[in-house]
C-alpha atoms as a printed R data frame, in Angstrom:
   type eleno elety resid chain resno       x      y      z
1  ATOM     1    CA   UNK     A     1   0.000  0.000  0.000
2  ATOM     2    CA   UNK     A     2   1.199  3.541 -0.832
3  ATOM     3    CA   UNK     A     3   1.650  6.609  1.549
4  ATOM     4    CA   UNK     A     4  -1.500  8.697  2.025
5  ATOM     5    CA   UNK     A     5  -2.614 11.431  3.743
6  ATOM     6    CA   UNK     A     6  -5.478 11.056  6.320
7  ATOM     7    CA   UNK     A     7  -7.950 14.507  6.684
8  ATOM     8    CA   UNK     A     8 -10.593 14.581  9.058
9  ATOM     9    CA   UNK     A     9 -13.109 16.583  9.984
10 ATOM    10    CA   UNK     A    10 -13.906 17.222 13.779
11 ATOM    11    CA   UNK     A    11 -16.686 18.543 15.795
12 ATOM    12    CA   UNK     A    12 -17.622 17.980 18.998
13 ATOM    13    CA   UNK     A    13 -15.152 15.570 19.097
14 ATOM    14    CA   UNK     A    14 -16.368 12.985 16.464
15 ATOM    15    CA   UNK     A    15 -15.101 12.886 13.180
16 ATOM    16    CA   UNK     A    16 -18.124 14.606 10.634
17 ATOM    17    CA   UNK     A    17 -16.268 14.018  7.631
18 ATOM    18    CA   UNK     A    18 -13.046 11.972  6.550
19 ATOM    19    CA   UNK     A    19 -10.904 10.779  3.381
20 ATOM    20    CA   UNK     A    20  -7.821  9.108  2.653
21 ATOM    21    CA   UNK     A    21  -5.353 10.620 -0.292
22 ATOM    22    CA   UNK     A    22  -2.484  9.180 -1.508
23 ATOM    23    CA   UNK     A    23   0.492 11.514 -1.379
24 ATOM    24    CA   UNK     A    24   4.303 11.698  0.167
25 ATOM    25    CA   UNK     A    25   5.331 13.122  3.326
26 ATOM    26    CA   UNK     A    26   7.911 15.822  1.378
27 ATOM    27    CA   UNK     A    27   4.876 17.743  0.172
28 ATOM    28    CA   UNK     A    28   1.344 17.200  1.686
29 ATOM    29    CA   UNK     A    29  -0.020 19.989  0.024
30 ATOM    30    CA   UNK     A    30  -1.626 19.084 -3.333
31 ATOM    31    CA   UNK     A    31  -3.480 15.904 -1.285
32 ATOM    32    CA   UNK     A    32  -4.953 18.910  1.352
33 ATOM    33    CA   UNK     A    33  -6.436 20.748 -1.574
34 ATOM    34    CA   UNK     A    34  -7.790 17.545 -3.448
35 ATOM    35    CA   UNK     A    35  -9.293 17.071  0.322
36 ATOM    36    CA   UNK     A    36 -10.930 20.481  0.778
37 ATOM    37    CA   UNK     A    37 -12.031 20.136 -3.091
38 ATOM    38    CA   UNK     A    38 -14.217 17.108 -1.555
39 ATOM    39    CA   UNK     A    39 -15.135 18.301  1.535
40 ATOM    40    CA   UNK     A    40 -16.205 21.883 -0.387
41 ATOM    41    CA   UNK     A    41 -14.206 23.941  1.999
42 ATOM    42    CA   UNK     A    42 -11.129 26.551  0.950
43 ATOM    43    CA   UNK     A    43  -7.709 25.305  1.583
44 ATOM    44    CA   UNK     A    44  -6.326 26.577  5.181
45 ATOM    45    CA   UNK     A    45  -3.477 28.827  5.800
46 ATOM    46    CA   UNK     A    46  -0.280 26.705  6.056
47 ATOM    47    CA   UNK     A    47   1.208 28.979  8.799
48 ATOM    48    CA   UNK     A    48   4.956 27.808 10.846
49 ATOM    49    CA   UNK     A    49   3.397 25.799 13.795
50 ATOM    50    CA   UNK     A    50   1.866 23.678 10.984
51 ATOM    51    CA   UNK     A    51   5.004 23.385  9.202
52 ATOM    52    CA   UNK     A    52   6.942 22.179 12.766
53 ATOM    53    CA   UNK     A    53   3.921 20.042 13.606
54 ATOM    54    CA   UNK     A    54   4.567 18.276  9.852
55 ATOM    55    CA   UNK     A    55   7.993 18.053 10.395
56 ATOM    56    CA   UNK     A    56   8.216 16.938 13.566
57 ATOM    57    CA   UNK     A    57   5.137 14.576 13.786
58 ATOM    58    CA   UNK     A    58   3.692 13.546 10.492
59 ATOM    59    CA   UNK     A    59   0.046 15.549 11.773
60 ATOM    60    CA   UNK     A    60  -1.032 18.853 12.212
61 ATOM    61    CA   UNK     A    61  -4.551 20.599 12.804
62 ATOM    62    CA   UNK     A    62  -5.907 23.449 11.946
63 ATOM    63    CA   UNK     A    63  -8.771 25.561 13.329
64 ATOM    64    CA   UNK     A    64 -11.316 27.255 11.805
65 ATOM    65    CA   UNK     A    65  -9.717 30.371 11.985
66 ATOM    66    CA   UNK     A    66  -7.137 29.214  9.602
67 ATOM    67    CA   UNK     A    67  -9.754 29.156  6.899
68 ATOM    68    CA   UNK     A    68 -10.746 32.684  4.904
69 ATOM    69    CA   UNK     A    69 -14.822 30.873  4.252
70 ATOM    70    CA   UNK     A    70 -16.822 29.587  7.377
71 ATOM    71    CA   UNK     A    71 -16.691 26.254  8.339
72 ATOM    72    CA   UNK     A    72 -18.907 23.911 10.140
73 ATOM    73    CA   UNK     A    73 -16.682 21.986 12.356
74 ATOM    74    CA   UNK     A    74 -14.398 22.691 15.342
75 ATOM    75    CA   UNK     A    75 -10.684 21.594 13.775
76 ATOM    76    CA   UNK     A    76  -9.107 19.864 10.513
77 ATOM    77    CA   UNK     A    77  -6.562 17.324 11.159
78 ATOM    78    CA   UNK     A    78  -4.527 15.591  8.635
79 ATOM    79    CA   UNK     A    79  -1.809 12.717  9.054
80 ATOM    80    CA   UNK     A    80   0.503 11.386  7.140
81 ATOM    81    CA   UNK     A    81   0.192  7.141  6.732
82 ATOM    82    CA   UNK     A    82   3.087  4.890  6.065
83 ATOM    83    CA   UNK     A    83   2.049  0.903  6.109
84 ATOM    84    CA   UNK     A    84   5.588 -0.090  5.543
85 ATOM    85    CA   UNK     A    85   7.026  2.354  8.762
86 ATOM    86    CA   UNK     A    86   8.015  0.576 11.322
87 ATOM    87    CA   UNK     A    87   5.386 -0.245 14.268
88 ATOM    88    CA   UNK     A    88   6.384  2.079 17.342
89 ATOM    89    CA   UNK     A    89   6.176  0.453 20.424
């Protein structure tokens, strides 16, 4: 299985909406807009803490602030999936 990038959508702590992209962990970017294309939502604003979260962790969030339209739930998480990484104990 390929390297993919998991979005979620999260209110009230439940996932409202979810998909699973394929892309690499260099550049997440093109699989968060294909994302937001499905979910009908603009792309969010890719700011420094996401960048170090990314880095650092594989995840970041972002809250609705980081989006210029309106949107209905209370973050947007995305994570990066590798099948083939080694389990973590």
């Amino acid at each position: 299985m390929a390297t993919a990038l998991w979005v979620r959508a999260i209110r009230h702590q439940r996932i409202v909406q979810q998909t699973v992209i394929p892309c690499t962990r260099i550049d997440p970017t093109d699989a968060l807009e294909k994302a937001c294309h499905e979910f009908d939502i603009s792309v969010p604003l890719w700011l420094e803490k996401n960048s170090f979260d990314w880095d650092e962790f594989g995840q970041t969030r972002f809250l609705p602030d980081a989006f210029m339209d309106e949107v209905h739930f209370d973050r947007l998480e995305i994570e990066f999936i590798d099948p083939d990484a080694p389990k973590k104990r």
